[in-house]
PDB file of C-alpha atoms in Angstrom:
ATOM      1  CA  UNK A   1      25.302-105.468 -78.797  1.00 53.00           C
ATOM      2  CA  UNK A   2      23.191-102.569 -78.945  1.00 61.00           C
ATOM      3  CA  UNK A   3      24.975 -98.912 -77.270  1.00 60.00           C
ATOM      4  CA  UNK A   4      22.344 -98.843 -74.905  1.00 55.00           C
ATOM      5  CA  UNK A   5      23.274-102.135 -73.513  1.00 54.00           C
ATOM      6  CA  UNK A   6      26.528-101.114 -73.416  1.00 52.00           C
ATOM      7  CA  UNK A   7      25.926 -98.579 -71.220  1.00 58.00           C
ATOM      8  CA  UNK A   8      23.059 -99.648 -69.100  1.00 59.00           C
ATOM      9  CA  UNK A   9      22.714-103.427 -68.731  1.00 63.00           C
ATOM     10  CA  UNK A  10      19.896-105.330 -68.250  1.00 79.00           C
ATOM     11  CA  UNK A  11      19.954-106.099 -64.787  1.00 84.00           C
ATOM     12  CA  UNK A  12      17.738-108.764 -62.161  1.00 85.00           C
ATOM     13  CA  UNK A  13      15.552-105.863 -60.030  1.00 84.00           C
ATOM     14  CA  UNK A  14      15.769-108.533 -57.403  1.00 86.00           C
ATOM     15  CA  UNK A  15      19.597-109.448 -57.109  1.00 87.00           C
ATOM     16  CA  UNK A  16      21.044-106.971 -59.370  1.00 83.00           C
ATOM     17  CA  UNK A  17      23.140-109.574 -61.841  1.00 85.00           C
ATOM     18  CA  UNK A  18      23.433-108.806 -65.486  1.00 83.00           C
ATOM     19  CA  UNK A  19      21.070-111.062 -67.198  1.00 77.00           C
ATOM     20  CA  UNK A  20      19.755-111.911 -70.697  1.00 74.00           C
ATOM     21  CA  UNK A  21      16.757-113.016 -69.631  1.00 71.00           C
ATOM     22  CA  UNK A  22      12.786-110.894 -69.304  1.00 76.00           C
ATOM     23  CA  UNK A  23      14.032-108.495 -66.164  1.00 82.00           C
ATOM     24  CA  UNK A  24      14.151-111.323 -63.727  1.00 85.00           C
ATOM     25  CA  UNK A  25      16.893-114.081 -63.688  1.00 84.00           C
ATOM     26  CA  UNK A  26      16.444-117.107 -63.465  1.00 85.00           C
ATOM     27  CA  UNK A  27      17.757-117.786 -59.705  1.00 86.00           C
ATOM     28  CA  UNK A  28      15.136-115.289 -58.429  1.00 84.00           C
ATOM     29  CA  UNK A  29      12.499-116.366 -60.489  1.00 82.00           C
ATOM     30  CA  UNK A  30      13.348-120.089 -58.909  1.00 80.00           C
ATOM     31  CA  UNK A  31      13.222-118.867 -55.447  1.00 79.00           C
ATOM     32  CA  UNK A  32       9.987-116.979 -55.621  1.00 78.00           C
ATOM     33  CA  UNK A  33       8.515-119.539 -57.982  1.00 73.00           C
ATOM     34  CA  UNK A  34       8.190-121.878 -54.349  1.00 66.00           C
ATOM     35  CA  UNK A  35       6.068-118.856 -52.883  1.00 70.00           C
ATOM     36  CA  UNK A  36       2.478-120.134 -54.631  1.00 64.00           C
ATOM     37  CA  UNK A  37       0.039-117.214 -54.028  1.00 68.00           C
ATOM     38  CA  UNK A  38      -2.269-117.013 -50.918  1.00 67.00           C
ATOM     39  CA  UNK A  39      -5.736-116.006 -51.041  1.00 68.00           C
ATOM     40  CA  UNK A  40      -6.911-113.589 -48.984  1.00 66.00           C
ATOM     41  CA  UNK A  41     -10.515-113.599 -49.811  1.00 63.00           C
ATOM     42  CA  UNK A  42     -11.857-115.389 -47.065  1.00 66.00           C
ATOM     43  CA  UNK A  43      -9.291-113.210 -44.604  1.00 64.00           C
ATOM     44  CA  UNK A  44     -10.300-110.312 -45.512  1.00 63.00           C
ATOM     45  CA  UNK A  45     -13.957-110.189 -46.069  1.00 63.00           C
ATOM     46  CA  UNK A  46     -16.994-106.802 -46.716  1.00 60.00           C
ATOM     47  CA  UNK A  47     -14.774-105.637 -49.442  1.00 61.00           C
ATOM     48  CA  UNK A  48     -15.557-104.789 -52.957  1.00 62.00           C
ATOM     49  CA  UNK A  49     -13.800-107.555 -54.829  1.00 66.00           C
ATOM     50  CA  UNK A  50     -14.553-111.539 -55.095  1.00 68.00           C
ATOM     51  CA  UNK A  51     -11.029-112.185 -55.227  1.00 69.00           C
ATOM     52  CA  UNK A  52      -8.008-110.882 -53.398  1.00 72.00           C
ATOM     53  CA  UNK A  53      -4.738-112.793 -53.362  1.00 73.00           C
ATOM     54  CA  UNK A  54      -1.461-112.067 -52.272  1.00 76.00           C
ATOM     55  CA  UNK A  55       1.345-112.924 -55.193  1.00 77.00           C
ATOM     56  CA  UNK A  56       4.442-112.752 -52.662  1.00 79.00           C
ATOM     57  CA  UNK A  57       5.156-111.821 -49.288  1.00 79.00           C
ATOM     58  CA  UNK A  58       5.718-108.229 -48.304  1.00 78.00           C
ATOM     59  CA  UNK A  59       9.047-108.690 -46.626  1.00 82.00           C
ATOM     60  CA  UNK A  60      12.698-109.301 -47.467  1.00 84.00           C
ATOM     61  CA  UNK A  61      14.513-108.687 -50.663  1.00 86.00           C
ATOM     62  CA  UNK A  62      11.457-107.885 -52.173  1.00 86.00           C
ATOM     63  CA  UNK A  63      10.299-105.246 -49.805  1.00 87.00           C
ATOM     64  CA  UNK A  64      13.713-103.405 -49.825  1.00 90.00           C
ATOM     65  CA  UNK A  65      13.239-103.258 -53.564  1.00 90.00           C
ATOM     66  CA  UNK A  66      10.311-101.826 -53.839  1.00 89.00           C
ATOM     67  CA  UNK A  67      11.284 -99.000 -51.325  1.00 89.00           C
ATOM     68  CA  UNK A  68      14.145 -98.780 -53.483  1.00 91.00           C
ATOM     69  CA  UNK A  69      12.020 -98.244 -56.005  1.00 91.00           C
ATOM     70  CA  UNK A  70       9.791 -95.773 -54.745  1.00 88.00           C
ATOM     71  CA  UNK A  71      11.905 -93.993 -52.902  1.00 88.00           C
ATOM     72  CA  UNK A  72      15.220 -94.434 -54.299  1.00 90.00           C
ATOM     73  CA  UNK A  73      14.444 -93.821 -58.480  1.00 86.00           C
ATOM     74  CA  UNK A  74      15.192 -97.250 -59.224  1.00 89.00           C
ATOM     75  CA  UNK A  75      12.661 -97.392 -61.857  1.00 89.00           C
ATOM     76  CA  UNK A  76      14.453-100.600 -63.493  1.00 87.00           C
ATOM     77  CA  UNK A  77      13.191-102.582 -60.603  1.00 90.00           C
ATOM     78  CA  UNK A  78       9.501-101.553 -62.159  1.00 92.00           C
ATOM     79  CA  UNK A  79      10.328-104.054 -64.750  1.00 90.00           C
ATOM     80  CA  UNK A  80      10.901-106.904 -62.467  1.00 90.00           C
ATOM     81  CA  UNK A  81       7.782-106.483 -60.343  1.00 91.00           C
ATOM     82  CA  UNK A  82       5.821-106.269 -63.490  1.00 92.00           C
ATOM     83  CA  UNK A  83       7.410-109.323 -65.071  1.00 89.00           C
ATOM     84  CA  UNK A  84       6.441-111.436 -61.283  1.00 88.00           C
ATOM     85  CA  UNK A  85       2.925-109.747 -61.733  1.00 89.00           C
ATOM     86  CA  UNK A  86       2.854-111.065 -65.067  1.00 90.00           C
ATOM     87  CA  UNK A  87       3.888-114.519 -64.865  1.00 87.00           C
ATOM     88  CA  UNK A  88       1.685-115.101 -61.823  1.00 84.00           C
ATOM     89  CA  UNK A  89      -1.155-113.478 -63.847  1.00 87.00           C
ATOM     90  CA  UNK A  90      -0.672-116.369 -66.317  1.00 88.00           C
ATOM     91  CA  UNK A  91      -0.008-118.834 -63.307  1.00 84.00           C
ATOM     92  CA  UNK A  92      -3.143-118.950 -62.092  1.00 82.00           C
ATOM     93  CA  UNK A  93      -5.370-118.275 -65.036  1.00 85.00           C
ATOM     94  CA  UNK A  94      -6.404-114.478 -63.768  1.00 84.00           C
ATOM     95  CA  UNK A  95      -8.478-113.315 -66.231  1.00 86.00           C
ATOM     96  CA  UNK A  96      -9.060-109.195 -66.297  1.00 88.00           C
ATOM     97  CA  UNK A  97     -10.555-106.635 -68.135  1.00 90.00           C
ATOM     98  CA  UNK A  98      -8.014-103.708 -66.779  1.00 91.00           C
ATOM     99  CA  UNK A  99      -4.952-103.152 -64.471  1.00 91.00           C
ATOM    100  CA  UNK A 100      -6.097 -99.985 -62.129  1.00 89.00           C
ATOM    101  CA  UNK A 101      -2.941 -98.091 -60.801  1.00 91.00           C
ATOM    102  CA  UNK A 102      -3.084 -96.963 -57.434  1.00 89.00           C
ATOM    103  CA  UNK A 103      -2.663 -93.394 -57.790  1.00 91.00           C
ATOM    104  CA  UNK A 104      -0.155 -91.539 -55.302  1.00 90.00           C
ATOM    105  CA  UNK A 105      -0.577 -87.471 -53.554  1.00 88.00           C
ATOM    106  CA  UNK A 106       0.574 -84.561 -55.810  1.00 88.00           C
ATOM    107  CA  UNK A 107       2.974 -84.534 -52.869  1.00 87.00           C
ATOM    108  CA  UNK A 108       4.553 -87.835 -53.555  1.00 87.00           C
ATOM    109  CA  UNK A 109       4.429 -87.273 -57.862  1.00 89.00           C
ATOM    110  CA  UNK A 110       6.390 -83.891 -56.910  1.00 91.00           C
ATOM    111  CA  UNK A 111       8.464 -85.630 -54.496  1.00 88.00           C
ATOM    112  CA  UNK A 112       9.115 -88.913 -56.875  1.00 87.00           C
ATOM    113  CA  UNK A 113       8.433 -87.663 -60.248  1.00 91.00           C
ATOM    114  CA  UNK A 114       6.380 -90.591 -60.870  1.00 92.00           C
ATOM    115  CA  UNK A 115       4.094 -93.144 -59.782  1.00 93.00           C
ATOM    116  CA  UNK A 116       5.546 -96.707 -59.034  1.00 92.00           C
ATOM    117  CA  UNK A 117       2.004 -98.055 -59.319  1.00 92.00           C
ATOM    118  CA  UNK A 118       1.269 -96.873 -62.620  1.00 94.00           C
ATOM    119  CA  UNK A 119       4.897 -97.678 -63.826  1.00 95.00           C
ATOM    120  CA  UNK A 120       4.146-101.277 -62.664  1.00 94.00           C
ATOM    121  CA  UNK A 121       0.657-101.279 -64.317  1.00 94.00           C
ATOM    122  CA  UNK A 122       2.060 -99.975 -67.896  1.00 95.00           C
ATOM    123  CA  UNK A 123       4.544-102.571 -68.000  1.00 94.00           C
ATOM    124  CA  UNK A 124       2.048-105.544 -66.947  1.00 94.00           C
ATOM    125  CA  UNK A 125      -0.002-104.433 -69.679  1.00 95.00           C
ATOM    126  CA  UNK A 126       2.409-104.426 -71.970  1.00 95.00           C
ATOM    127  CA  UNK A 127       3.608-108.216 -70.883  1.00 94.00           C
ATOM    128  CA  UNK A 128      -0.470-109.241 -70.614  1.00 94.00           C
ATOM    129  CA  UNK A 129      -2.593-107.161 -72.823  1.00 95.00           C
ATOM    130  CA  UNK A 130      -4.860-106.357 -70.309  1.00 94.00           C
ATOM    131  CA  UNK A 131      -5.216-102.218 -70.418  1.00 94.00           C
ATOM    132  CA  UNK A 132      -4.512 -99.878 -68.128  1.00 94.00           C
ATOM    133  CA  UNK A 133      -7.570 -97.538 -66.908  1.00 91.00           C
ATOM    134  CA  UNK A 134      -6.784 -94.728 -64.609  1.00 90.00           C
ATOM    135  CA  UNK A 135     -10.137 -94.603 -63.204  1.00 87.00           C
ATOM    136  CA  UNK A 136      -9.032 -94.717 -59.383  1.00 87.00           C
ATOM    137  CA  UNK A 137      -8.680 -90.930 -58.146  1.00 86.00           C
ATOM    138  CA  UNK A 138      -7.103 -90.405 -54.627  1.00 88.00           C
ATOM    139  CA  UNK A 139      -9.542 -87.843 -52.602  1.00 88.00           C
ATOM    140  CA  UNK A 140      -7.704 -87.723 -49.090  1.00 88.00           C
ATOM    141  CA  UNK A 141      -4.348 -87.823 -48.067  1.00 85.00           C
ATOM    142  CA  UNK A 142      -2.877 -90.290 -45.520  1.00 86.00           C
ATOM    143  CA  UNK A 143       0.095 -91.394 -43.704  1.00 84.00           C
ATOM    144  CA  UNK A 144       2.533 -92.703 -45.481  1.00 82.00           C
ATOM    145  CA  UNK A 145       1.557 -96.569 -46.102  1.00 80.00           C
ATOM    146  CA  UNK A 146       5.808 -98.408 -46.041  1.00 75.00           C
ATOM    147  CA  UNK A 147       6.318 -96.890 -42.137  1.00 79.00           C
ATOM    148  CA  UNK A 148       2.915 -99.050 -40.727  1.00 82.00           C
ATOM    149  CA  UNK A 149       2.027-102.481 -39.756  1.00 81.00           C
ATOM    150  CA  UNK A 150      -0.598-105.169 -41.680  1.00 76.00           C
ATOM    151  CA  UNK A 151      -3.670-103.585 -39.938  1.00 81.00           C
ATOM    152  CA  UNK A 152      -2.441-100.442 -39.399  1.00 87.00           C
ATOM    153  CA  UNK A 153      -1.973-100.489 -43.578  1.00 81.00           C
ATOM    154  CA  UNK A 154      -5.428-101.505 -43.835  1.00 78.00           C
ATOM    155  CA  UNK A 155      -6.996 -98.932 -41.963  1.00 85.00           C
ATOM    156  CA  UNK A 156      -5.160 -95.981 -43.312  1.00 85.00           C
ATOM    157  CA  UNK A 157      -6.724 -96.201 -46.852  1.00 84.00           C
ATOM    158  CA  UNK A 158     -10.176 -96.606 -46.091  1.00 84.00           C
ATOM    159  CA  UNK A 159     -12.141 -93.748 -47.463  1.00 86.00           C
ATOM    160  CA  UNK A 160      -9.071 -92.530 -49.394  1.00 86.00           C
ATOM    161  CA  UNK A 161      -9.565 -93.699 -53.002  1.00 85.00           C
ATOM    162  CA  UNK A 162     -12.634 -93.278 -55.405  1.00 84.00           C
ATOM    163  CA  UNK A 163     -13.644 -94.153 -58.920  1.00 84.00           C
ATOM    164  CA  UNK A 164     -13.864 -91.254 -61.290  1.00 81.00           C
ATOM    165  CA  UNK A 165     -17.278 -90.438 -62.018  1.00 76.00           C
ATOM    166  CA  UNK A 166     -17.017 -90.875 -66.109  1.00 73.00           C
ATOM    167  CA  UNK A 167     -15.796 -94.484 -65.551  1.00 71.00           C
ATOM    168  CA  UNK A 168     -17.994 -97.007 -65.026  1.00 70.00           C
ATOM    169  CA  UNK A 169     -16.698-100.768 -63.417  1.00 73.00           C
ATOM    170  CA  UNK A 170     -19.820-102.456 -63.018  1.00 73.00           C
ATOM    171  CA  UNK A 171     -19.257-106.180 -63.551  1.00 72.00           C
ATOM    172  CA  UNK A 172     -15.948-105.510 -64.407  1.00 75.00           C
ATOM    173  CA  UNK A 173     -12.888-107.526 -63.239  1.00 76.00           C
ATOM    174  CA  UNK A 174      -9.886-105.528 -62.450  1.00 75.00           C
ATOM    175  CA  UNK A 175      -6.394-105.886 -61.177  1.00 73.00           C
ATOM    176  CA  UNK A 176      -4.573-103.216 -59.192  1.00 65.00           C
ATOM    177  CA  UNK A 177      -1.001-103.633 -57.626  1.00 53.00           C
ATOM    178  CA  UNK A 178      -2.081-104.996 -54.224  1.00 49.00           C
ATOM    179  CA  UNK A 179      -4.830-107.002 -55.121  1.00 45.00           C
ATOM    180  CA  UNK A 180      -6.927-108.740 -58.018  1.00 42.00           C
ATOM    181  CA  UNK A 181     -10.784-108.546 -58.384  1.00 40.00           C
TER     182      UNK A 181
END
């Protein structure tokens, strides 16, 4: 056993038990493997994306984890989300050129110290092979997204994100952390 190991354990970022296993253990992965997807593309329509689909539900044991996450500096937990992403990626055949991480306020990175999103994104690449491409600049800032409702969610990022003017996604397919394209 490695020193590191020792010390810090590989742990589930869903249930917290010490596991062998790729960051999620096997009970969790059981659980959540019963939750199949849902497509949102006919829901929510006049987007830009042919393809939106919701991996799990936004609720429970894996909400508190990802506020953990973000706003606890439970970075480990990264891993686990990225290993779900991953696996459903592979599930249902999702091909992509990149992985686009939603990018956060200089606020938040001062606040945080990093960005969950891109955290996520780096280690879904690494899992996948599909590259990371920071393209997606935030322009406005807006209430903070974890304290609203569904609609209320939807409405509050309108306007707030663009695409860097040097990067060109024409035609491209892309995954971010909410939604694939």
């Amino acid at each position: 056993m490695k020193l590191i190991e020792l010390l810090f354990p590989q742990v589930c970022g869903i249930c917290d038990k010490k596991i062998n296993e790729r960051y999620t253990c096997r009970k969790c992965l059981n659980i959540l493997e019963y939750y199949q997807g849902l497509d949102l593309s006919s829901t929510y329509k006049n987007f830009f994306y042919d393809r939106l689909i919701c991996l799990y539900p936004y609720n429970g044991q894996l909400k508190s984890r990802m506020l953990q996450l973000k706003f606890d500096g439970k970075r480990y937990i990264a891993k686990t989300f990225a290993d779900l992403i991953a696996r459903k990626i592979e599930a249902l055949n999702i091909q992509a050129d990149y992985i686009i991480p939603v990018p956060i306020s200089k606020k938040k990175m001062f606040e945080r110290g990093f960005n969950q999103s891109e955290i996520i994104s780096r280690y879904v690449s690494k899992l996948t092979g599909i590259p990371v491409n920071k393209s997606l600049t935030k322009i406005k800032n807006n209430l903070t997204q974890s304290n609203l409702g569904p609609m209320e969610r939807k409405q509050n990022v309108i306007g707030v994100y663009a695409v860097q003017k040097d990067n060109n996604l024409n035609n491209k397919k892309v995954i971010d952390r909410k939604s694939v394209v």
